Short mmCIF file of C-alpha atoms in Angstrom, two decimals:
data_model
loop_
_atom_site.label_atom_id
_atom_site.label_comp_id
_atom_site.label_asym_id
_atom_site.label_seq_id
_atom_site.Cartn_x
_atom_site.Cartn_y
_atom_site.Cartn_z
CA LEU A 1 -10.66 -31.88 40.02
CA LYS A 2 -12.91 -32.73 37.08
CA ALA A 3 -14.11 -35.91 38.79
CA ILE A 4 -15.16 -33.88 41.83
CA ALA A 5 -16.65 -31.10 39.70
CA PHE A 6 -18.82 -33.42 37.61
CA ALA A 7 -20.15 -35.46 40.53
CA ASP A 8 -23.63 -36.95 40.06
CA ARG A 9 -24.92 -34.77 42.88
CA PRO A 10 -23.12 -31.43 42.73
CA ASP A 11 -22.34 -29.97 46.16
CA THR A 12 -19.99 -27.45 47.75
CA ASN A 13 -17.00 -29.63 46.84
CA SER A 14 -18.11 -29.53 43.20
CA LEU A 15 -18.39 -25.76 43.50
CA LYS A 16 -14.81 -25.50 44.79
CA ALA A 17 -13.58 -27.76 41.98
CA PHE A 18 -15.33 -25.80 39.23
CA THR A 19 -14.05 -22.54 40.71
CA GLU A 20 -10.48 -23.85 40.77
CA LEU A 21 -10.78 -25.11 37.18
CA GLN A 22 -12.01 -21.73 35.93
CA ARG A 23 -9.14 -20.00 37.77
CA THR A 24 -6.61 -22.38 36.21
CA TYR A 25 -7.85 -21.86 32.67
CA PHE A 26 -8.13 -18.09 33.19
CA ASN A 27 -4.49 -17.91 34.28
CA LEU A 28 -3.54 -19.90 31.18
CA GLY A 29 -5.37 -17.37 29.00
CA GLN A 30 -7.83 -20.04 27.79
CA TYR A 31 -10.92 -17.94 28.27
CA ASP A 32 -13.51 -20.11 26.52
CA SER A 33 -12.77 -22.94 28.94
CA ALA A 34 -12.62 -20.52 31.87
CA LEU A 35 -16.08 -19.23 30.98
CA TYR A 36 -17.53 -22.74 30.81
CA TYR A 37 -16.28 -23.65 34.28
CA CYS A 38 -17.23 -20.26 35.71
CA ILE A 39 -20.85 -20.51 34.54
CA SER A 40 -20.99 -24.11 35.79
CA ALA A 41 -19.76 -22.96 39.20
CA LEU A 42 -22.32 -20.13 39.23
CA LYS A 43 -25.21 -22.58 38.74
CA ILE A 44 -24.10 -24.62 41.75
CA ALA A 45 -23.51 -21.50 43.87
CA HIS A 46 -27.09 -20.44 43.13
CA ASN A 47 -28.43 -23.90 43.98
CA VAL A 48 -26.64 -24.09 47.33
CA ASN A 49 -27.53 -20.44 48.07
CA ASP A 50 -23.91 -19.39 48.67
CA LEU A 51 -24.25 -15.63 48.28
CA ALA A 52 -20.55 -14.87 48.79
CA LYS A 53 -19.42 -17.40 46.17
CA THR A 54 -22.14 -16.23 43.77
CA ALA A 55 -20.97 -12.64 44.10
CA ARG A 56 -17.35 -13.60 43.47
CA LEU A 57 -18.29 -15.71 40.45
CA TYR A 58 -20.24 -12.79 38.97
CA TYR A 59 -16.97 -10.87 39.12
CA ASN A 60 -15.00 -13.76 37.61
CA ALA A 61 -17.51 -14.06 34.77
CA GLY A 62 -17.22 -10.34 34.10
CA LEU A 63 -13.44 -10.63 33.77
CA VAL A 64 -13.68 -13.62 31.44
CA TYR A 65 -16.26 -11.93 29.22
CA THR A 66 -14.03 -8.83 29.11
CA ASN A 67 -11.09 -10.89 27.89
CA LEU A 68 -13.35 -12.54 25.31
CA THR A 69 -14.30 -8.99 24.13
CA ARG A 70 -17.96 -9.73 24.86
CA TYR A 71 -18.35 -6.37 26.53
CA ASP A 72 -22.13 -6.27 26.96
CA SER A 73 -22.08 -9.55 28.90
CA ALA A 74 -19.03 -8.36 30.87
CA LYS A 75 -20.90 -5.23 31.97
CA ILE A 76 -23.94 -7.23 33.09
CA TYR A 77 -21.87 -9.54 35.31
CA LEU A 78 -19.61 -6.82 36.71
CA ASP A 79 -22.67 -4.77 37.69
CA LYS A 80 -24.13 -7.86 39.36
CA ALA A 81 -20.86 -8.31 41.24
CA GLU A 82 -20.94 -4.68 42.37
CA GLN A 83 -24.56 -4.95 43.56
CA SER A 84 -23.85 -8.22 45.38
CA ALA A 85 -20.72 -6.78 47.01
CA LEU A 86 -22.75 -3.86 48.36
CA ALA A 87 -25.50 -6.22 49.60
CA ILE A 88 -23.13 -8.57 51.47
CA LYS A 89 -20.76 -5.73 52.48
CA ASP A 90 -17.73 -7.28 50.79
CA THR A 91 -15.39 -4.30 50.38
CA VAL A 92 -12.64 -6.29 48.66
CA LEU A 93 -15.04 -7.54 45.99
CA LEU A 94 -16.47 -4.04 45.58
CA ILE A 95 -12.98 -2.66 44.93
CA ASN A 96 -12.23 -5.47 42.46
CA SER A 97 -15.53 -4.82 40.67
CA TYR A 98 -14.74 -1.13 40.30
CA ASN A 99 -11.27 -1.95 39.01
CA ALA A 100 -12.67 -4.43 36.48
CA ASN A 101 -15.29 -1.93 35.31
CA ALA A 102 -12.50 0.64 34.88
CA MET A 103 -10.58 -1.81 32.70
CA LEU A 104 -13.71 -2.53 30.66
CA CYS A 105 -14.27 1.20 30.10
CA ASN A 106 -10.64 1.64 29.11
CA TYR A 107 -10.95 -1.09 26.46
CA GLN A 108 -13.89 0.84 24.99
CA SER A 109 -12.02 4.17 25.06
CA ASP A 110 -14.33 5.55 27.77
CA PHE A 111 -11.49 7.00 29.80
CA LYS A 112 -13.60 9.45 31.79
CA THR A 113 -15.77 6.67 33.28
CA ALA A 114 -12.67 4.54 33.87
CA ILE A 115 -11.14 7.35 35.92
CA ALA A 116 -14.40 7.71 37.87
CA TYR A 117 -14.32 4.03 38.85
CA MET A 118 -10.68 4.21 39.87
CA THR A 119 -11.32 7.34 41.92
CA LYS A 120 -13.98 5.38 43.82
CA VAL A 121 -11.43 2.64 44.54
CA ALA A 122 -8.79 5.07 45.76
CA GLY A 123 -11.36 6.72 48.01
CA ILE A 124 -12.50 3.44 49.57
CA ILE A 125 -8.92 2.36 50.33
CA GLU A 126 -7.89 5.74 51.72
CA ARG A 127 -10.97 6.05 53.97
CA SER A 128 -10.74 2.51 55.29
CA GLY A 129 -7.28 2.78 56.86
CA ASN A 130 -7.27 -1.02 56.73
CA THR A 131 -3.94 -2.58 55.77
CA LYS A 132 -5.66 -5.67 54.35
CA PHE A 133 -6.62 -3.56 51.35
CA ASP A 134 -2.98 -2.81 50.56
CA ALA A 135 -2.84 -5.88 48.31
CA LEU A 136 -5.43 -4.21 46.07
CA LEU A 137 -3.32 -1.10 45.53
CA PRO A 138 -1.10 -2.56 42.75
CA GLN A 139 -4.13 -3.19 40.56
CA THR A 140 -5.59 0.20 41.41
CA TYR A 141 -2.39 2.15 40.74
CA GLY A 142 -1.73 0.02 37.65
CA ASN A 143 -5.17 0.76 36.24
CA ILE A 144 -4.73 4.47 36.88
CA GLY A 145 -1.29 4.42 35.25
CA HIS A 146 -2.50 2.42 32.26
CA ASN A 147 -5.37 4.82 31.71
CA LEU A 148 -3.13 7.88 31.99
CA ILE A 149 -0.65 6.41 29.51
CA ALA A 150 -3.53 5.67 27.11
CA GLU A 151 -4.43 9.35 27.39
CA ASN A 152 -0.79 10.35 26.68
CA GLN A 153 -0.28 11.66 30.21
CA LEU A 154 2.89 9.62 30.10
CA GLU A 155 5.03 10.83 33.01
CA LYS A 156 2.08 10.82 35.38
CA GLY A 157 1.15 7.33 34.19
CA ILE A 158 4.70 6.07 34.74
CA ALA A 159 4.63 7.48 38.29
CA TYR A 160 1.50 5.48 39.14
CA GLU A 161 2.85 2.31 37.58
CA LYS A 162 6.07 2.65 39.58
CA LYS A 163 4.05 3.15 42.78
CA ALA A 164 2.45 -0.21 42.02
CA LEU A 165 5.86 -1.83 41.52
CA LEU A 166 6.89 -0.85 45.05
CA ILE A 167 4.23 -3.15 46.53
CA LYS A 168 5.02 -6.85 46.95
CA GLY A 169 3.41 -10.02 48.24
CA TYR A 170 -0.05 -10.05 46.64
CA PRO A 171 -1.97 -12.61 44.50
CA ASP A 172 -0.90 -13.00 40.84
CA GLU A 173 2.02 -10.66 41.54
CA GLN A 174 4.22 -11.98 38.74
CA ARG A 175 1.58 -11.41 36.06
CA TYR A 176 0.72 -7.94 37.38
CA ARG A 177 4.37 -6.90 37.60
CA LEU A 178 5.03 -8.04 34.05
CA MET A 179 2.11 -5.98 32.76
CA LEU A 180 3.27 -2.95 34.78
CA HIS A 181 6.70 -3.20 33.18
CA LEU A 182 5.10 -3.41 29.73
CA ASP A 183 3.05 -0.26 30.36
CA ILE A 184 6.15 1.59 31.56
CA THR A 185 8.11 0.39 28.51
CA ASP A 186 5.39 1.73 26.19
CA ALA A 187 5.38 5.09 27.95
CA TYR A 188 9.16 5.50 27.81
CA ILE A 189 9.15 4.62 24.11
CA LYS A 190 6.53 7.31 23.51
CA LEU A 191 8.78 9.73 25.41
CA ASN A 192 11.67 8.62 23.14
CA ASN A 193 13.61 7.62 26.25
CA MET A 194 14.95 4.29 25.07
CA PRO A 195 17.45 3.22 27.83
CA PRO A 196 14.80 2.85 30.58
CA ALA A 197 12.37 1.42 28.01
CA GLY A 198 14.88 -1.33 27.26
CA LEU A 199 15.46 -2.06 30.94
CA HIS A 200 11.76 -2.44 31.70
CA LEU A 201 11.25 -4.59 28.59
CA ASP A 202 14.11 -6.89 29.69
CA THR A 203 12.51 -7.20 33.13
CA ALA A 204 9.18 -8.10 31.54
CA ARG A 205 10.93 -10.77 29.45
CA MET A 206 12.53 -12.29 32.57
CA LEU A 207 9.17 -12.39 34.36
CA HIS A 208 7.65 -14.06 31.30
CA THR A 209 10.10 -16.97 31.19
CA ASN A 210 8.17 -19.06 33.72
CA LEU A 211 4.72 -17.51 33.27
CA ASN A 212 2.40 -19.71 31.21
CA ASN A 213 -0.21 -17.25 29.94
CA ILE A 214 -0.70 -16.97 26.19
CA GLN A 215 -2.61 -13.70 26.48
CA VAL A 216 0.28 -12.06 28.30
CA THR A 217 2.63 -13.45 25.65
CA THR A 218 0.78 -11.45 22.98
CA LEU A 219 1.04 -8.28 25.08
CA LEU A 220 4.78 -8.81 25.46
CA LEU A 221 5.18 -9.38 21.71
CA ASN A 222 3.27 -6.19 20.92
CA THR A 223 5.54 -4.20 23.22
CA GLU A 224 8.62 -5.85 21.70
CA GLY A 225 7.37 -4.87 18.26
CA PHE A 226 6.88 -1.29 19.44
CA TYR A 227 10.40 -1.19 20.88
CA PHE A 228 12.04 -2.60 17.74
CA ALA A 229 10.08 -0.15 15.56
CA ALA A 230 11.28 2.75 17.70
CA THR A 231 14.88 1.59 17.15
CA ASN A 232 14.25 1.27 13.38
CA ASN A 233 14.65 -2.52 13.43
CA PHE A 234 11.61 -3.03 11.22
CA PRO A 235 12.14 -6.71 10.29
CA GLN A 236 12.33 -7.71 13.97
CA SER A 237 9.39 -5.44 14.78
CA LEU A 238 7.32 -7.06 12.04
CA ALA A 239 8.21 -10.55 13.27
CA SER A 240 7.02 -9.71 16.81
CA TYR A 241 3.81 -8.06 15.63
CA LEU A 242 2.96 -10.90 13.23
CA ARG A 243 3.49 -13.48 15.96
CA ALA A 244 1.26 -11.49 18.30
CA PHE A 245 -1.41 -11.30 15.58
CA ASP A 246 -1.24 -15.04 14.89
CA ILE A 247 -1.54 -15.95 18.59
CA ALA A 248 -4.39 -13.50 19.17
CA ASP A 249 -6.17 -14.88 16.11
CA SER A 250 -5.73 -18.47 17.32
CA ILE A 251 -7.30 -17.73 20.72
CA ASN A 252 -9.98 -15.33 19.39
CA SER A 253 -8.60 -12.40 21.38
CA GLU A 254 -10.16 -9.69 19.24
CA TYR A 255 -8.91 -6.69 21.22
CA ILE A 256 -5.25 -7.72 20.95
CA LYS A 257 -5.78 -8.93 17.38
CA ALA A 258 -6.99 -5.45 16.35
CA GLU A 259 -3.97 -3.78 17.94
CA ALA A 260 -1.58 -6.29 16.39
CA ALA A 261 -3.15 -5.86 12.95
CA ASP A 262 -2.81 -2.09 13.18
CA ASN A 263 0.82 -2.49 14.26
CA VAL A 264 1.60 -4.88 11.39
CA ALA A 265 0.00 -2.49 8.90
CA ARG A 266 2.09 0.45 10.09
CA ILE A 267 5.34 -1.55 9.85
CA TYR A 268 4.46 -2.81 6.38
CA LEU A 269 3.83 0.80 5.39
CA LYS A 270 7.30 1.78 6.63
CA MET A 271 8.74 -1.12 4.61
CA ASN A 272 6.79 -0.02 1.49
CA ASN A 273 4.76 -3.23 1.40
CA VAL A 274 1.50 -1.68 0.18
CA ALA A 275 -0.49 -4.90 -0.14
CA GLY A 276 0.47 -6.09 3.35
CA ALA A 277 -0.21 -2.70 4.90
CA GLU A 278 -3.67 -2.47 3.31
CA LYS A 279 -4.64 -6.03 4.28
CA TYR A 280 -3.83 -5.59 7.97
CA ALA A 281 -5.11 -2.00 8.22
CA LEU A 282 -8.51 -3.19 7.02
CA ILE A 283 -8.50 -6.05 9.53
CA GLY A 284 -7.56 -3.72 12.38
CA LYS A 285 -10.09 -1.10 11.34
CA ASN A 286 -13.01 -3.54 11.12
CA ILE A 287 -12.35 -5.15 14.50
CA ALA A 288 -11.62 -1.83 16.23
CA ILE A 289 -14.89 -0.27 15.07
CA LYS A 290 -16.80 -3.31 16.32
CA LEU A 291 -15.08 -3.12 19.71
CA GLN A 292 -15.25 0.70 19.93
CA ASN A 293 -11.47 0.83 20.19
CA PHE A 294 -11.25 4.35 18.81
CA LYS A 295 -7.46 4.68 18.99
CA VAL A 296 -6.87 1.61 16.82
CA ALA A 297 -9.64 2.64 14.44
CA ALA A 298 -8.09 6.10 14.07
CA SER A 299 -4.62 4.66 13.49
CA SER A 300 -5.92 2.18 10.90
CA PHE A 301 -7.70 4.95 8.97
CA GLU A 302 -4.48 6.99 9.09
CA THR A 303 -2.60 4.09 7.46
CA LEU A 304 -5.33 3.66 4.84
CA LYS A 305 -5.18 7.41 4.09
CA LYS A 306 -1.43 7.28 3.49
CA LEU A 307 -1.82 4.22 1.26
CA ALA A 308 -4.52 5.94 -0.78
CA VAL A 309 -2.26 8.96 -1.28
CA GLN A 310 0.58 6.66 -2.43
CA LYS A 311 -1.75 5.09 -4.99
CA GLY A 312 -3.05 8.47 -6.19
CA GLU A 313 -6.57 7.77 -4.93
CA TYR A 314 -7.05 11.23 -3.48
CA LYS A 315 -10.83 11.19 -3.11
CA GLN A 316 -10.61 8.00 -1.06
CA ALA A 317 -7.72 9.51 0.92
CA VAL A 318 -9.93 12.46 1.92
CA GLY A 319 -12.61 10.04 3.13
CA PHE A 320 -10.09 8.09 5.19
CA ALA A 321 -8.71 11.36 6.61
CA GLU A 322 -12.19 12.37 7.76
CA MET A 323 -12.73 8.99 9.43
CA HIS A 324 -9.33 9.25 11.08
CA LYS A 325 -10.26 12.62 12.57
CA LEU A 326 -13.64 11.32 13.72
CA TYR A 327 -12.15 8.39 15.62
CA ALA A 328 -9.13 10.34 16.86
CA ASP A 329 -11.48 12.93 18.37
CA SER A 330 -13.53 10.17 20.00
CA ALA A 331 -10.37 8.72 21.54
CA THR A 332 -9.34 12.05 23.04
CA ASN A 333 -11.11 13.02 26.22
CA THR A 334 -10.01 16.33 27.71
CA GLU A 335 -12.36 15.88 30.65
CA THR A 336 -10.38 12.82 31.68
CA GLN A 337 -7.22 14.90 31.94
CA LYS A 338 -9.05 17.33 34.23
CA SER A 339 -10.33 14.50 36.42
CA THR A 340 -6.88 13.00 36.97
CA VAL A 341 -5.63 16.19 38.61
CA TYR A 342 -7.55 15.17 41.72
CA LEU A 343 -6.25 11.60 42.00
#
């Protein structure tokens, strides 16, 4: 593929090769390499005036930038993909662009806008009556469910995720199904309903055995850590969270790194390891603020507040408590809950 991609005179075959290379590296979770090949493919698509390929590559670039937590660049490319999809009347790409924008908004705790994008997707699919769009429903339902769970509308979120699980035979099904099971596991743990949580976690583990994606591995480890913490197995929980943190750090996945750091800090706090808790809470807090991940920021400040109280630093504890409330309020969006009634 690389020999074809780097031909002396790039042509449509080079474009196909670059596109396949970026897809391969994306599925492996190696996003820096995926971005390089995606941008290379975009240049050729422009040169050969392939509008359809250009539009699709805008979307691909948006996804890669999202996973690299370069959100401003992700927004630029996803908006270009949306505009191109409307211009060339590519409904599938338009739906994918809306879904990707919803995911981007979710990562930045903008749940109301995420719901708005997903409502657009549901409307397009319902109005079309075209069965070829059925393959896009798992991602749509999954995004809705993920967003609802993030907003603590747990049972409603589980219902959407399970609707997605009923659909089979679509691209990247194994990866999507694994992530659906992880979302459902998280929700059941939050509901303190451990038997189904364990079943869905076991299913996710089985799906992971022959899935080579390091990013998904970190998501699985985070969920494992959450499950072990809920069953008071703190050493095993810590081991899972630390491994997730180390992997996320090694691949520069800042979003997952922030969540893992916050998780490690909370477990260290439960184990009365003050130094460890403070170290990882500060790491999680700093990354979360940069990424506008308000939930992680709020949680990290909560840990820092508890640590300050333990150390008798009450003035600092009050400051951390105020920051916790500020970020917790930012993460809570009552308007989102109203919007989801109509989905």
